[in-house]
mmCIF file with all atom_site columns, C-alpha atoms in Angstrom:
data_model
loop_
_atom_site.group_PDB
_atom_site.id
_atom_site.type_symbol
_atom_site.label_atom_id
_atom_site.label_alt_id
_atom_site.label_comp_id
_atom_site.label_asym_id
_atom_site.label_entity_id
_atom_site.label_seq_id
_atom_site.pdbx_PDB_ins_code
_atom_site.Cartn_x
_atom_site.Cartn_y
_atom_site.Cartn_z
_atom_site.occupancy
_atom_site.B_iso_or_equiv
_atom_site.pdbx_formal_charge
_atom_site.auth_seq_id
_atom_site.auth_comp_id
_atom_site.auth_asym_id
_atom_site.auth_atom_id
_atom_site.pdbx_PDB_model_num
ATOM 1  C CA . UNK H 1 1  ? -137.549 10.753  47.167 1.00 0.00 ? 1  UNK H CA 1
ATOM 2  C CA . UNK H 1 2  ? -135.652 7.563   46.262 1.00 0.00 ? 2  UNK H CA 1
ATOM 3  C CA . UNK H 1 3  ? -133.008 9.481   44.441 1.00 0.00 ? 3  UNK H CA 1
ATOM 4  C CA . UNK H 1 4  ? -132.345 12.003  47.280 1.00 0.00 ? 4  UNK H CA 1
ATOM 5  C CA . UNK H 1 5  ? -131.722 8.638   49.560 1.00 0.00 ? 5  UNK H CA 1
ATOM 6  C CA . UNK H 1 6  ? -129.662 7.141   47.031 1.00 0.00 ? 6  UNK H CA 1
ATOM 7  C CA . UNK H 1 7  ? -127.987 10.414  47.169 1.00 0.00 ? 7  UNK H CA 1
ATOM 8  C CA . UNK H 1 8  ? -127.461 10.632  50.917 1.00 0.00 ? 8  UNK H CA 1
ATOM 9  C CA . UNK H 1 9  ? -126.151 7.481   51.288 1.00 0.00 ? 9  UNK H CA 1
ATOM 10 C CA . UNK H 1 10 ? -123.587 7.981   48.545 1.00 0.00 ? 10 UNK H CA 1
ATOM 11 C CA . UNK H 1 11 ? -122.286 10.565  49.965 1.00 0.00 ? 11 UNK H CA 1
ATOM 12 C CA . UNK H 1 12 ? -122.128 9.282   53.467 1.00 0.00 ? 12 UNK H CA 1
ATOM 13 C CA . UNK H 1 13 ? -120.947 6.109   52.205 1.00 0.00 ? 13 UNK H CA 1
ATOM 14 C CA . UNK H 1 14 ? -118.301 8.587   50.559 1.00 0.00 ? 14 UNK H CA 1
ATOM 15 C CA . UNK H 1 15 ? -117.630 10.406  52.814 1.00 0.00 ? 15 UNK H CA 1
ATOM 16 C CA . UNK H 1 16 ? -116.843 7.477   55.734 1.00 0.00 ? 16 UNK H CA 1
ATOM 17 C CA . UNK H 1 17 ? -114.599 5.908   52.626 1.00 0.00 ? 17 UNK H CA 1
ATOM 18 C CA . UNK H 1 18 ? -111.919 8.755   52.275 1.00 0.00 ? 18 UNK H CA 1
ATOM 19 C CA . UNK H 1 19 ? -111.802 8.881   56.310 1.00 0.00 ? 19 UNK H CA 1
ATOM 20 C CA . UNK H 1 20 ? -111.029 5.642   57.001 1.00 0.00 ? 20 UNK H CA 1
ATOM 21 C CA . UNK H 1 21 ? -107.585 4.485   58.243 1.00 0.00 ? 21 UNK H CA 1
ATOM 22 C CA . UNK H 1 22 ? -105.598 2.437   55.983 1.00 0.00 ? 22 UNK H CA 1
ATOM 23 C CA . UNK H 1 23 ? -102.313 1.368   57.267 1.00 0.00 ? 23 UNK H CA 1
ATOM 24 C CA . UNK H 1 24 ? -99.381  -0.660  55.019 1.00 0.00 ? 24 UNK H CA 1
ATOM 25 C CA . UNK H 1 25 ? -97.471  -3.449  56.500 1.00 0.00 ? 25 UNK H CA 1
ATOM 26 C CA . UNK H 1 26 ? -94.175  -4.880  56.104 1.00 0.00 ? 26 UNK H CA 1
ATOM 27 C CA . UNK H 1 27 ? -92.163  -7.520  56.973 1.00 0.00 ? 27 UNK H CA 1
ATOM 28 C CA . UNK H 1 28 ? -88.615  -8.401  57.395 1.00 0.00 ? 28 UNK H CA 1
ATOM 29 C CA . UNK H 1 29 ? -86.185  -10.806 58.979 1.00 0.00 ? 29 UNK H CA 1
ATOM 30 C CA . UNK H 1 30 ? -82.667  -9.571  60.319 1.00 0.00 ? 30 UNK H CA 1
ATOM 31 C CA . UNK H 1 31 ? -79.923  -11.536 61.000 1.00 0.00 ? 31 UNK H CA 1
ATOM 32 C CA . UNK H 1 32 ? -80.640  -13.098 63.930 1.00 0.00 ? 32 UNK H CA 1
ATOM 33 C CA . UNK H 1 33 ? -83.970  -14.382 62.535 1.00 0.00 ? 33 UNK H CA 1
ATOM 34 C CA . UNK H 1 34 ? -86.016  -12.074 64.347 1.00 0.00 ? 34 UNK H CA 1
ATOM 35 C CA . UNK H 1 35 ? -89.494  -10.996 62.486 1.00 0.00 ? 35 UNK H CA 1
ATOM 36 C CA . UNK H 1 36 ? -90.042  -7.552  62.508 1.00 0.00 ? 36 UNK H CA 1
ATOM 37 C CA . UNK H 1 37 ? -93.293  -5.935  61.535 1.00 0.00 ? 37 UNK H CA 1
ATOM 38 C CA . UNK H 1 38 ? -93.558  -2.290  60.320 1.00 0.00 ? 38 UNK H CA 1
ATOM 39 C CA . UNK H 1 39 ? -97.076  -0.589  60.273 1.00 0.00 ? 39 UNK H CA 1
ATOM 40 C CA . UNK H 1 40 ? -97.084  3.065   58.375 1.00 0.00 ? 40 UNK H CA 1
ATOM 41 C CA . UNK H 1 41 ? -100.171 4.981   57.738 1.00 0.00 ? 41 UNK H CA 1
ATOM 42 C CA . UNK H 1 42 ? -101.129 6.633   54.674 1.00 0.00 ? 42 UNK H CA 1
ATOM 43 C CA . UNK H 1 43 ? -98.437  9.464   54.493 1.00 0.00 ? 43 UNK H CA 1
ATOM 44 C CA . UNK H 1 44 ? -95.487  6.598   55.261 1.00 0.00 ? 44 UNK H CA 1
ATOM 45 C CA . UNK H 1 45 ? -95.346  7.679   58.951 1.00 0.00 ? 45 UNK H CA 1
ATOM 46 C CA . UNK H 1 46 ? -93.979  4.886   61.191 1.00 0.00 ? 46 UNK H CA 1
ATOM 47 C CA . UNK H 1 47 ? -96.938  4.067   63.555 1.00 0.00 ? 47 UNK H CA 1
ATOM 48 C CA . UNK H 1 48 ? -96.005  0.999   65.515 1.00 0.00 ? 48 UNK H CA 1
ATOM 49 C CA . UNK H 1 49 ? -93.270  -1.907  65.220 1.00 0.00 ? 49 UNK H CA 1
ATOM 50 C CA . UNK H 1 50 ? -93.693  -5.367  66.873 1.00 0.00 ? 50 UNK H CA 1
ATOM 51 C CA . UNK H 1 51 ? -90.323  -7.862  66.421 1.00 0.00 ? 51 UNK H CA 1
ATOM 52 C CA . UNK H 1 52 ? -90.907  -11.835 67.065 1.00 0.00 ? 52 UNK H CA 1
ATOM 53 C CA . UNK H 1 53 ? -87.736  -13.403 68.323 1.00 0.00 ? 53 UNK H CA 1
ATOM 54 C CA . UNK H 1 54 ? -86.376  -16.270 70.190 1.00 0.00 ? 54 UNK H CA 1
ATOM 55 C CA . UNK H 1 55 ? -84.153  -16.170 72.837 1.00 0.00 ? 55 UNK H CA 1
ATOM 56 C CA . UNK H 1 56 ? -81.602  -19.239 73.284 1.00 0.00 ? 56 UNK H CA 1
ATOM 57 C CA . UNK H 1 57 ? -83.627  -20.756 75.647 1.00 0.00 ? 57 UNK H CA 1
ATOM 58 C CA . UNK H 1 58 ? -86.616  -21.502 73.217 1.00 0.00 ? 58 UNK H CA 1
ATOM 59 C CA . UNK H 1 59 ? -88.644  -18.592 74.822 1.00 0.00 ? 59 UNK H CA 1
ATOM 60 C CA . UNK H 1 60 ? -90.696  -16.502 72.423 1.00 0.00 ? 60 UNK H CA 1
ATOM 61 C CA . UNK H 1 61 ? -90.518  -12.675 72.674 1.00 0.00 ? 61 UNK H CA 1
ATOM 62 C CA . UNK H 1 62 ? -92.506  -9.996  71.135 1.00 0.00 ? 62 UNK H CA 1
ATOM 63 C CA . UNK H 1 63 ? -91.685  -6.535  71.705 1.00 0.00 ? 63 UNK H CA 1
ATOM 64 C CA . UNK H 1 64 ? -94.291  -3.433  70.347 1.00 0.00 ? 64 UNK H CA 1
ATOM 65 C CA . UNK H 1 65 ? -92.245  -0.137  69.870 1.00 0.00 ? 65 UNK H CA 1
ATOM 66 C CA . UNK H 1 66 ? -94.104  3.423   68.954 1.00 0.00 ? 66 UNK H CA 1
ATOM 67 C CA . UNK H 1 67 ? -93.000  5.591   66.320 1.00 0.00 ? 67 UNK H CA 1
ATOM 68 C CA . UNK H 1 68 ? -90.471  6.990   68.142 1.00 0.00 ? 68 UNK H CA 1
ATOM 69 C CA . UNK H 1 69 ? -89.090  3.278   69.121 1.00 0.00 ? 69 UNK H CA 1
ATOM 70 C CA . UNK H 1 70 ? -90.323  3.900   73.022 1.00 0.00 ? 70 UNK H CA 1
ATOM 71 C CA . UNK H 1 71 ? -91.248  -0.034  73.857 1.00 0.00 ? 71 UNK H CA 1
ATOM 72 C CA . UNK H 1 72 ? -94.701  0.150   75.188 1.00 0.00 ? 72 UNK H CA 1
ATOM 73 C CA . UNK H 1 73 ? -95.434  -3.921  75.987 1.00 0.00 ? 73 UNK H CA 1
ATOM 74 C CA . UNK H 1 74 ? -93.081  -6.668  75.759 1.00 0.00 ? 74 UNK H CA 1
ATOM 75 C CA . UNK H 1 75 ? -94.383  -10.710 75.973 1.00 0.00 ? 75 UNK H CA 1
ATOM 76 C CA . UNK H 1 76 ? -92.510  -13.614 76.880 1.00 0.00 ? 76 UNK H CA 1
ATOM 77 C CA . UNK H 1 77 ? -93.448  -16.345 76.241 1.00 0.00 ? 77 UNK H CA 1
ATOM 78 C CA . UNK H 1 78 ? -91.247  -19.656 77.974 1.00 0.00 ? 78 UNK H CA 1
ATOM 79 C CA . UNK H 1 79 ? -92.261  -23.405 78.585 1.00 0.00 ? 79 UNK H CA 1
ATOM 80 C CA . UNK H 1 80 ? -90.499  -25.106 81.247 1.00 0.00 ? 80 UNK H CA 1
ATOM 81 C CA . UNK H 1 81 ? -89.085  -29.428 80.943 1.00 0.00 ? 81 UNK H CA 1
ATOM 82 C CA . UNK H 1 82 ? -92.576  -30.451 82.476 1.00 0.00 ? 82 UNK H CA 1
ATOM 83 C CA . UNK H 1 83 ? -94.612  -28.633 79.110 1.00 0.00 ? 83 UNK H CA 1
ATOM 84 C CA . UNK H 1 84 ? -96.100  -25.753 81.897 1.00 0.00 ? 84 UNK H CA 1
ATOM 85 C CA . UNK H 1 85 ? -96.561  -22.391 79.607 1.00 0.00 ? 85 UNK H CA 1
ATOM 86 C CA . UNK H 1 86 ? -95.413  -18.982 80.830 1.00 0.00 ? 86 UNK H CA 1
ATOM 87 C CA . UNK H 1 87 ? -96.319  -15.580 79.927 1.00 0.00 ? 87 UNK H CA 1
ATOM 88 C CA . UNK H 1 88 ? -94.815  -12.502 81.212 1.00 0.00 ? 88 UNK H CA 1
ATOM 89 C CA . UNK H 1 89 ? -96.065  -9.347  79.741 1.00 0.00 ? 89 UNK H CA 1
ATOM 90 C CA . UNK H 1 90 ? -94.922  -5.984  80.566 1.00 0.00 ? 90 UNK H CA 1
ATOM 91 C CA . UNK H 1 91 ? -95.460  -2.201  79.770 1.00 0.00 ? 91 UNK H CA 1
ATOM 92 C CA . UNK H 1 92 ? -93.116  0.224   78.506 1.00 0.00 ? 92 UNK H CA 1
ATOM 93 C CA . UNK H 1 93 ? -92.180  1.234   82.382 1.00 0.00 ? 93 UNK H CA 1
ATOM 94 C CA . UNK H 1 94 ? -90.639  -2.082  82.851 1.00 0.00 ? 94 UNK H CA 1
ATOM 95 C CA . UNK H 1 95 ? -93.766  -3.298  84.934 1.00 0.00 ? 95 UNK H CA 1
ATOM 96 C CA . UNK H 1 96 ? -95.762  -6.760  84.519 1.00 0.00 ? 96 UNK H CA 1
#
């Protein structure tokens, strides 16, 4: 009885192993010292991309693209003189 368990959960265990997701990331900075991360999943498919960047006003940006660079959220970050944080965030449809 112990041995069929044992079993079971090996295989289960197994089983939920080889189905799991397992993505690869890398990173990179261009020229303009942006950030950009690439996800891939386990055939080398391009699954998302999120660049960090800063615009000359000190505001921090990150963008998400899909796999077929669509943007689907943009953030903004920007602090005004008097140290008051704000954060603009957007969808893909150009809506906050």
């Amino acid at each position: 009885m112990n041995m069929k368990l044992f079993l079971l959960l090996f295989f289960l265990t197994g089983t939920v192993a080889v189905n799991a997701q397992t993505y690869s990331i890398s990173k990179r900075v261009n020229v303009f010292g942006d950030t950009i991360e690439t996800y891939k999943d386990r055939s080398g498919k391009i699954t998302a991309v999120i660049t960090h960047s800063t615009d000359v006003f000190g505001s921090k940006i990150k963008r998400i693209t899909d796999s077929n660079g669509k943007e689907m959220r943009s953030i903004k970050k920007n602090t005004d003189i008097f140290g008051d944080e704000t954060i603009a965030i957007s969808d893909g449809k150009g809506q906050s």
